[in-house]
Amino acid sequence: MTAKTGVGYETEADRVRRRLRETLNPRERAAHWWSYHRRHVLIAALLLLLALGVWLRSSAVVPADYSVAWVGREPLEEETARQIAQALAGYGEDINGDGTVHVEVHQITLDLENLLDHGVQGQQAYGAVMALEADLSTFQSGLFLTDDPAALQAYTGALLYLDGSEPPEGAEDWERMAVSWAELPIAQAAPEGEGLYLACRGCWQAEQEKRFGQSWALWQKLLQE
């Protein structure tokens, strides 16, 4: 049974609850409200605690001083990535002021030669391409490590010559842009880096010039060693 009100229809249960609220004192009304809403309040509190925990964990993570993107057919072995990051850290500066120099190796597993020949094939390759595009657009990484510098330059056009000048569009002389890791003195600290090449990317957005300057300074130290 329903009763018509000014704004719609009121069920019998709604009418009983309304009359009950009207007869309760504030303390009883609060207890009555809690009995009907405690489940929702507890769920909301649990979600809030989970969100707070995620925020605290993310805020506790100190950003890396430098990020190096690995773009290769296979992922780098964890120990190789660790050795490379540790070796590079010895030439860097404590940019974030946490007392240590931390280098992050951002791994992007992507067969660039196959991508250039056949386009994006498969969901995994699509995800890797999106990761590479995001890294380039946000200037996440200032240095690039790869097993195929020719394909990396052909696909991105982002690498600079060793003197810092920008290659003309379509330039294929990647030998003037990338340095074999094995030929760098720093390679002694990462003996598993055979067949890898390191290069510095360019910067084309004013708001990213500071990050570029930091990466370029590290790059120059590596070349001048």
PDB file of C-alpha atoms in Angstrom:
ATOM      1  CA  MET A   1       0.000   0.000   0.000  1.00  0.00           C
ATOM      2  CA  THR A   2       1.358   3.453  -0.880  1.00  0.00           C
ATOM      3  CA  ALA A   3       0.392   6.981  -0.011  1.00  0.00           C
ATOM      4  CA  LYS A   4       0.754   9.852  -2.450  1.00  0.00           C
ATOM      5  CA  THR A   5       2.944  12.719  -1.346  1.00  0.00           C
ATOM      6  CA  GLY A   6       3.841  16.046  -2.892  1.00  0.00           C
ATOM      7  CA  VAL A   7       6.948  14.646  -4.542  1.00  0.00           C
ATOM      8  CA  GLY A   8       5.942  11.079  -5.415  1.00  0.00           C
ATOM      9  CA  TYR A   9       4.803   7.919  -3.684  1.00  0.00           C
ATOM     10  CA  GLU A  10       5.698   6.819  -0.172  1.00  0.00           C
ATOM     11  CA  THR A  11       5.698   3.138   0.654  1.00  0.00           C
ATOM     12  CA  GLU A  12       4.233   1.799   3.866  1.00  0.00           C
ATOM     13  CA  ALA A  13       7.717   1.000   5.133  1.00  0.00           C
ATOM     14  CA  ASP A  14       8.907   4.539   4.363  1.00  0.00           C
ATOM     15  CA  ARG A  15       5.915   5.991   6.195  1.00  0.00           C
ATOM     16  CA  VAL A  16       6.589   3.837   9.262  1.00  0.00           C
ATOM     17  CA  ARG A  17      10.276   4.858   9.316  1.00  0.00           C
ATOM     18  CA  ARG A  18       9.292   8.536   8.950  1.00  0.00           C
ATOM     19  CA  ARG A  19       6.837   8.391  11.833  1.00  0.00           C
ATOM     20  CA  LEU A  20       9.399   6.524  13.929  1.00  0.00           C
ATOM     21  CA  ARG A  21      12.044   9.187  13.319  1.00  0.00           C
ATOM     22  CA  GLU A  22       9.572  11.895  14.286  1.00  0.00           C
ATOM     23  CA  THR A  23       8.982  10.277  17.684  1.00  0.00           C
ATOM     24  CA  LEU A  24      12.611   9.514  18.548  1.00  0.00           C
ATOM     25  CA  ASN A  25      14.902  11.742  20.569  1.00  0.00           C
ATOM     26  CA  PRO A  26      18.271  12.731  18.995  1.00  0.00           C
ATOM     27  CA  ARG A  27      20.169   9.874  20.628  1.00  0.00           C
ATOM     28  CA  GLU A  28      17.598   7.303  19.553  1.00  0.00           C
ATOM     29  CA  ARG A  29      17.461   8.831  16.084  1.00  0.00           C
ATOM     30  CA  ALA A  30      21.230   8.467  15.742  1.00  0.00           C
ATOM     31  CA  ALA A  31      21.058   4.832  16.806  1.00  0.00           C
ATOM     32  CA  HIS A  32      18.227   4.237  14.355  1.00  0.00           C
ATOM     33  CA  TRP A  33      20.233   5.861  11.504  1.00  0.00           C
ATOM     34  CA  TRP A  34      23.295   3.756  12.370  1.00  0.00           C
ATOM     35  CA  SER A  35      21.302   0.520  12.255  1.00  0.00           C
ATOM     36  CA  TYR A  36      20.272   1.259   8.687  1.00  0.00           C
ATOM     37  CA  HIS A  37      23.540   2.751   7.394  1.00  0.00           C
ATOM     38  CA  ARG A  38      26.375   1.102   9.305  1.00  0.00           C
ATOM     39  CA  ARG A  39      27.128  -1.314   6.455  1.00  0.00           C
ATOM     40  CA  HIS A  40      27.581   1.552   4.002  1.00  0.00           C
ATOM     41  CA  VAL A  41      29.667   3.535   6.470  1.00  0.00           C
ATOM     42  CA  LEU A  42      31.967   0.589   7.148  1.00  0.00           C
ATOM     43  CA  ILE A  43      32.440  -0.061   3.419  1.00  0.00           C
ATOM     44  CA  ALA A  44      33.192   3.620   2.801  1.00  0.00           C
ATOM     45  CA  ALA A  45      35.677   3.667   5.692  1.00  0.00           C
ATOM     46  CA  LEU A  46      37.414   0.554   4.355  1.00  0.00           C
ATOM     47  CA  LEU A  47      37.737   2.082   0.873  1.00  0.00           C
ATOM     48  CA  LEU A  48      39.092   5.287   2.400  1.00  0.00           C
ATOM     49  CA  LEU A  49      41.725   3.360   4.352  1.00  0.00           C
ATOM     50  CA  LEU A  50      42.771   1.452   1.244  1.00  0.00           C
ATOM     51  CA  ALA A  51      43.059   4.690  -0.745  1.00  0.00           C
ATOM     52  CA  LEU A  52      45.061   6.274   2.077  1.00  0.00           C
ATOM     53  CA  GLY A  53      47.427   3.301   2.144  1.00  0.00           C
ATOM     54  CA  VAL A  54      48.027   3.538  -1.603  1.00  0.00           C
ATOM     55  CA  TRP A  55      48.672   7.274  -1.315  1.00  0.00           C
ATOM     56  CA  LEU A  56      51.107   6.837   1.558  1.00  0.00           C
ATOM     57  CA  ARG A  57      53.050   4.161  -0.306  1.00  0.00           C
ATOM     58  CA  SER A  58      53.226   6.221  -3.488  1.00  0.00           C
ATOM     59  CA  SER A  59      54.231   9.391  -1.632  1.00  0.00           C
ATOM     60  CA  ALA A  60      56.974   7.502   0.169  1.00  0.00           C
ATOM     61  CA  VAL A  61      58.627   6.504  -3.103  1.00  0.00           C
ATOM     62  CA  VAL A  62      61.403   8.957  -3.940  1.00  0.00           C
ATOM     63  CA  PRO A  63      61.653   9.578  -7.698  1.00  0.00           C
ATOM     64  CA  ALA A  64      64.822   8.422  -9.426  1.00  0.00           C
ATOM     65  CA  ASP A  65      67.497  10.987 -10.202  1.00  0.00           C
ATOM     66  CA  TYR A  66      67.862   9.582 -13.719  1.00  0.00           C
ATOM     67  CA  SER A  67      65.802   7.262 -15.887  1.00  0.00           C
ATOM     68  CA  VAL A  68      67.294   5.168 -18.680  1.00  0.00           C
ATOM     69  CA  ALA A  69      64.955   3.450 -21.118  1.00  0.00           C
ATOM     70  CA  TRP A  70      65.865  -0.010 -22.325  1.00  0.00           C
ATOM     71  CA  VAL A  71      64.276  -0.688 -25.727  1.00  0.00           C
ATOM     72  CA  GLY A  72      65.135  -4.161 -26.971  1.00  0.00           C
ATOM     73  CA  ARG A  73      63.823  -7.436 -28.341  1.00  0.00           C
ATOM     74  CA  GLU A  74      64.084  -9.156 -24.971  1.00  0.00           C
ATOM     75  CA  PRO A  75      63.924  -7.757 -21.444  1.00  0.00           C
ATOM     76  CA  LEU A  76      67.211  -7.131 -19.718  1.00  0.00           C
ATOM     77  CA  GLU A  77      68.076  -9.639 -17.049  1.00  0.00           C
ATOM     78  CA  GLU A  78      67.489  -8.202 -13.605  1.00  0.00           C
ATOM     79  CA  GLU A  79      71.148  -8.453 -12.638  1.00  0.00           C
ATOM     80  CA  THR A  80      72.255  -6.763 -15.877  1.00  0.00           C
ATOM     81  CA  ALA A  81      69.816  -3.902 -15.329  1.00  0.00           C
ATOM     82  CA  ARG A  82      71.024  -3.543 -11.744  1.00  0.00           C
ATOM     83  CA  GLN A  83      74.684  -3.444 -12.796  1.00  0.00           C
ATOM     84  CA  ILE A  84      74.025  -0.850 -15.485  1.00  0.00           C
ATOM     85  CA  ALA A  85      72.004   1.356 -13.134  1.00  0.00           C
ATOM     86  CA  GLN A  86      74.669   1.120 -10.450  1.00  0.00           C
ATOM     87  CA  ALA A  87      77.448   1.938 -12.915  1.00  0.00           C
ATOM     88  CA  LEU A  88      75.610   4.990 -14.258  1.00  0.00           C
ATOM     89  CA  ALA A  89      74.834   6.206 -10.743  1.00  0.00           C
ATOM     90  CA  GLY A  90      78.573   6.588 -10.150  1.00  0.00           C
ATOM     91  CA  TYR A  91      78.619   9.413 -12.713  1.00  0.00           C
ATOM     92  CA  GLY A  92      75.396  11.140 -11.687  1.00  0.00           C
ATOM     93  CA  GLU A  93      74.363  13.720  -9.116  1.00  0.00           C
ATOM     94  CA  ASP A  94      71.891  13.616  -6.263  1.00  0.00           C
ATOM     95  CA  ILE A  95      69.207  15.614  -8.035  1.00  0.00           C
ATOM     96  CA  ASN A  96      66.312  14.938  -5.666  1.00  0.00           C
ATOM     97  CA  GLY A  97      68.373  15.589  -2.534  1.00  0.00           C
ATOM     98  CA  ASP A  98      67.752  12.260  -0.802  1.00  0.00           C
ATOM     99  CA  GLY A  99      71.449  11.634  -0.216  1.00  0.00           C
ATOM    100  CA  THR A 100      71.946   8.978  -2.897  1.00  0.00           C
ATOM    101  CA  VAL A 101      72.127   8.825  -6.689  1.00  0.00           C
ATOM    102  CA  HIS A 102      69.457   6.494  -8.010  1.00  0.00           C
ATOM    103  CA  VAL A 103      69.182   5.445 -11.656  1.00  0.00           C
ATOM    104  CA  GLU A 104      66.054   3.683 -12.852  1.00  0.00           C
ATOM    105  CA  VAL A 105      66.141   1.363 -15.872  1.00  0.00           C
ATOM    106  CA  HIS A 106      62.748   1.582 -17.556  1.00  0.00           C
ATOM    107  CA  GLN A 107      62.345  -1.591 -19.583  1.00  0.00           C
ATOM    108  CA  ILE A 108      60.382  -1.583 -22.841  1.00  0.00           C
ATOM    109  CA  THR A 109      60.490  -4.927 -24.621  1.00  0.00           C
ATOM    110  CA  LEU A 110      59.919  -4.223 -28.302  1.00  0.00           C
ATOM    111  CA  ASP A 111      61.269  -5.622 -31.562  1.00  0.00           C
ATOM    112  CA  LEU A 112      61.699  -2.335 -33.409  1.00  0.00           C
ATOM    113  CA  GLU A 113      62.930  -3.908 -36.652  1.00  0.00           C
ATOM    114  CA  ASN A 114      59.831  -6.082 -36.845  1.00  0.00           C
ATOM    115  CA  LEU A 115      57.701  -3.066 -35.969  1.00  0.00           C
ATOM    116  CA  LEU A 116      59.176  -1.045 -38.819  1.00  0.00           C
ATOM    117  CA  ASP A 117      58.663  -3.906 -41.284  1.00  0.00           C
ATOM    118  CA  HIS A 118      55.228  -5.150 -40.260  1.00  0.00           C
ATOM    119  CA  GLY A 119      53.673  -2.590 -37.969  1.00  0.00           C
ATOM    120  CA  VAL A 120      52.219  -3.293 -34.536  1.00  0.00           C
ATOM    121  CA  GLN A 121      51.267  -6.930 -34.169  1.00  0.00           C
ATOM    122  CA  GLY A 122      49.596  -8.176 -31.017  1.00  0.00           C
ATOM    123  CA  GLN A 123      48.473  -6.666 -27.755  1.00  0.00           C
ATOM    124  CA  GLN A 124      51.887  -6.985 -26.109  1.00  0.00           C
ATOM    125  CA  ALA A 125      53.590  -5.054 -28.906  1.00  0.00           C
ATOM    126  CA  TYR A 126      50.857  -2.422 -28.774  1.00  0.00           C
ATOM    127  CA  GLY A 127      51.416  -1.958 -25.038  1.00  0.00           C
ATOM    128  CA  ALA A 128      55.167  -1.638 -25.574  1.00  0.00           C
ATOM    129  CA  VAL A 129      54.668   0.971 -28.304  1.00  0.00           C
ATOM    130  CA  MET A 130      52.391   2.972 -25.989  1.00  0.00           C
ATOM    131  CA  ALA A 131      55.020   2.759 -23.242  1.00  0.00           C
ATOM    132  CA  LEU A 132      57.695   4.038 -25.624  1.00  0.00           C
ATOM    133  CA  GLU A 133      55.501   6.877 -26.860  1.00  0.00           C
ATOM    134  CA  ALA A 134      54.671   7.861 -23.287  1.00  0.00           C
ATOM    135  CA  ASP A 135      58.339   7.832 -22.307  1.00  0.00           C
ATOM    136  CA  LEU A 136      59.221  10.062 -25.249  1.00  0.00           C
ATOM    137  CA  SER A 137      56.354  12.524 -24.770  1.00  0.00           C
ATOM    138  CA  THR A 138      56.896  12.980 -21.018  1.00  0.00           C
ATOM    139  CA  PHE A 139      60.707  12.874 -21.163  1.00  0.00           C
ATOM    140  CA  GLN A 140      60.681  10.082 -18.617  1.00  0.00           C
ATOM    141  CA  SER A 141      64.094   8.924 -19.808  1.00  0.00           C
ATOM    142  CA  GLY A 142      66.945  11.093 -21.010  1.00  0.00           C
ATOM    143  CA  LEU A 143      69.200   8.225 -22.077  1.00  0.00           C
ATOM    144  CA  PHE A 144      68.269   5.219 -24.186  1.00  0.00           C
ATOM    145  CA  LEU A 145      69.852   1.784 -24.046  1.00  0.00           C
ATOM    146  CA  THR A 146      69.115  -0.558 -26.943  1.00  0.00           C
ATOM    147  CA  ASP A 147      70.272  -3.572 -28.908  1.00  0.00           C
ATOM    148  CA  ASP A 148      69.199  -1.966 -32.206  1.00  0.00           C
ATOM    149  CA  PRO A 149      70.138   1.741 -32.381  1.00  0.00           C
ATOM    150  CA  ALA A 150      69.438   1.910 -36.121  1.00  0.00           C
ATOM    151  CA  ALA A 151      65.819   0.823 -35.657  1.00  0.00           C
ATOM    152  CA  LEU A 152      65.407   3.006 -32.574  1.00  0.00           C
ATOM    153  CA  GLN A 153      66.439   6.111 -34.498  1.00  0.00           C
ATOM    154  CA  ALA A 154      64.426   5.094 -37.571  1.00  0.00           C
ATOM    155  CA  TYR A 155      61.271   4.706 -35.482  1.00  0.00           C
ATOM    156  CA  THR A 156      61.622   7.596 -33.024  1.00  0.00           C
ATOM    157  CA  GLY A 157      63.960  10.111 -34.699  1.00  0.00           C
ATOM    158  CA  ALA A 158      64.730  11.173 -31.121  1.00  0.00           C
ATOM    159  CA  LEU A 159      68.458  10.560 -30.785  1.00  0.00           C
ATOM    160  CA  LEU A 160      71.107  13.286 -30.915  1.00  0.00           C
ATOM    161  CA  TYR A 161      74.564  13.211 -32.429  1.00  0.00           C
ATOM    162  CA  LEU A 162      77.354  12.810 -29.911  1.00  0.00           C
ATOM    163  CA  ASP A 163      78.143  16.530 -30.121  1.00  0.00           C
ATOM    164  CA  GLY A 164      74.557  17.416 -29.181  1.00  0.00           C
ATOM    165  CA  SER A 165      73.408  18.507 -32.627  1.00  0.00           C
ATOM    166  CA  GLU A 166      70.146  17.262 -34.048  1.00  0.00           C
ATOM    167  CA  PRO A 167      70.324  14.844 -36.997  1.00  0.00           C
ATOM    168  CA  PRO A 168      68.383  15.811 -40.106  1.00  0.00           C
ATOM    169  CA  GLU A 169      65.097  14.057 -40.687  1.00  0.00           C
ATOM    170  CA  GLY A 170      65.622  10.524 -41.942  1.00  0.00           C
ATOM    171  CA  ALA A 171      69.299  10.403 -40.892  1.00  0.00           C
ATOM    172  CA  GLU A 172      70.606   6.839 -40.754  1.00  0.00           C
ATOM    173  CA  ASP A 173      74.145   7.415 -39.473  1.00  0.00           C
ATOM    174  CA  TRP A 174      73.282   6.056 -36.045  1.00  0.00           C
ATOM    175  CA  GLU A 175      76.981   5.356 -35.406  1.00  0.00           C
ATOM    176  CA  ARG A 176      77.350   9.081 -34.715  1.00  0.00           C
ATOM    177  CA  MET A 177      74.485   8.975 -32.184  1.00  0.00           C
ATOM    178  CA  ALA A 178      75.009   5.831 -30.120  1.00  0.00           C
ATOM    179  CA  VAL A 179      78.020   4.404 -28.311  1.00  0.00           C
ATOM    180  CA  SER A 180      78.641   0.737 -27.700  1.00  0.00           C
ATOM    181  CA  TRP A 181      78.358   0.061 -23.992  1.00  0.00           C
ATOM    182  CA  ALA A 182      81.327  -2.318 -24.236  1.00  0.00           C
ATOM    183  CA  GLU A 183      83.541   0.540 -25.478  1.00  0.00           C
ATOM    184  CA  LEU A 184      82.801   2.785 -22.520  1.00  0.00           C
ATOM    185  CA  PRO A 185      85.118   2.645 -19.505  1.00  0.00           C
ATOM    186  CA  ILE A 186      81.977   2.328 -17.430  1.00  0.00           C
ATOM    187  CA  ALA A 187      81.388  -1.103 -18.996  1.00  0.00           C
ATOM    188  CA  GLN A 188      83.868  -2.596 -16.543  1.00  0.00           C
ATOM    189  CA  ALA A 189      81.240  -2.118 -13.851  1.00  0.00           C
ATOM    190  CA  ALA A 190      78.614  -3.974 -15.892  1.00  0.00           C
ATOM    191  CA  PRO A 191      80.308  -6.858 -17.739  1.00  0.00           C
ATOM    192  CA  GLU A 192      76.987  -8.278 -18.938  1.00  0.00           C
ATOM    193  CA  GLY A 193      76.307  -5.277 -21.170  1.00  0.00           C
ATOM    194  CA  GLU A 194      77.780  -6.750 -24.379  1.00  0.00           C
ATOM    195  CA  GLY A 195      75.886  -5.893 -27.585  1.00  0.00           C
ATOM    196  CA  LEU A 196      74.156  -2.890 -26.051  1.00  0.00           C
ATOM    197  CA  TYR A 197      74.289   0.726 -27.186  1.00  0.00           C
ATOM    198  CA  LEU A 198      73.705   3.905 -25.215  1.00  0.00           C
ATOM    199  CA  ALA A 199      72.439   7.186 -26.674  1.00  0.00           C
ATOM    200  CA  CYS A 200      71.049  10.530 -25.549  1.00  0.00           C
ATOM    201  CA  ARG A 201      67.710  11.785 -26.767  1.00  0.00           C
ATOM    202  CA  GLY A 202      66.855  15.312 -27.790  1.00  0.00           C
ATOM    203  CA  CYS A 203      64.452  17.783 -26.237  1.00  0.00           C
ATOM    204  CA  TRP A 204      61.832  19.786 -28.100  1.00  0.00           C
ATOM    205  CA  GLN A 205      59.663  21.172 -25.306  1.00  0.00           C
ATOM    206  CA  ALA A 206      60.682  24.101 -23.123  1.00  0.00           C
ATOM    207  CA  GLU A 207      59.228  22.599 -19.943  1.00  0.00           C
ATOM    208  CA  GLN A 208      61.463  19.542 -20.364  1.00  0.00           C
ATOM    209  CA  GLU A 209      64.743  21.439 -20.801  1.00  0.00           C
ATOM    210  CA  LYS A 210      65.748  21.040 -17.157  1.00  0.00           C
ATOM    211  CA  ARG A 211      65.464  17.250 -17.305  1.00  0.00           C
ATOM    212  CA  PHE A 212      67.309  17.266 -20.610  1.00  0.00           C
ATOM    213  CA  GLY A 213      70.131  19.313 -19.101  1.00  0.00           C
ATOM    214  CA  GLN A 214      70.536  16.806 -16.278  1.00  0.00           C
ATOM    215  CA  SER A 215      70.641  13.870 -18.678  1.00  0.00           C
ATOM    216  CA  TRP A 216      73.006  15.673 -21.040  1.00  0.00           C
ATOM    217  CA  ALA A 217      75.419  16.406 -18.191  1.00  0.00           C
ATOM    218  CA  LEU A 218      75.473  12.710 -17.274  1.00  0.00           C
ATOM    219  CA  TRP A 219      75.931  11.771 -20.933  1.00  0.00           C
ATOM    220  CA  GLN A 220      78.901  14.128 -21.289  1.00  0.00           C
ATOM    221  CA  LYS A 221      80.595  12.658 -18.233  1.00  0.00           C
ATOM    222  CA  LEU A 222      80.253   9.174 -19.727  1.00  0.00           C
ATOM    223  CA  LEU A 223      81.741  10.254 -23.057  1.00  0.00           C
ATOM    224  CA  GLN A 224      84.594  12.202 -21.516  1.00  0.00           C
ATOM    225  CA  GLU A 225      85.680   9.474 -19.143  1.00  0.00           C
TER     226      GLU A 225
END
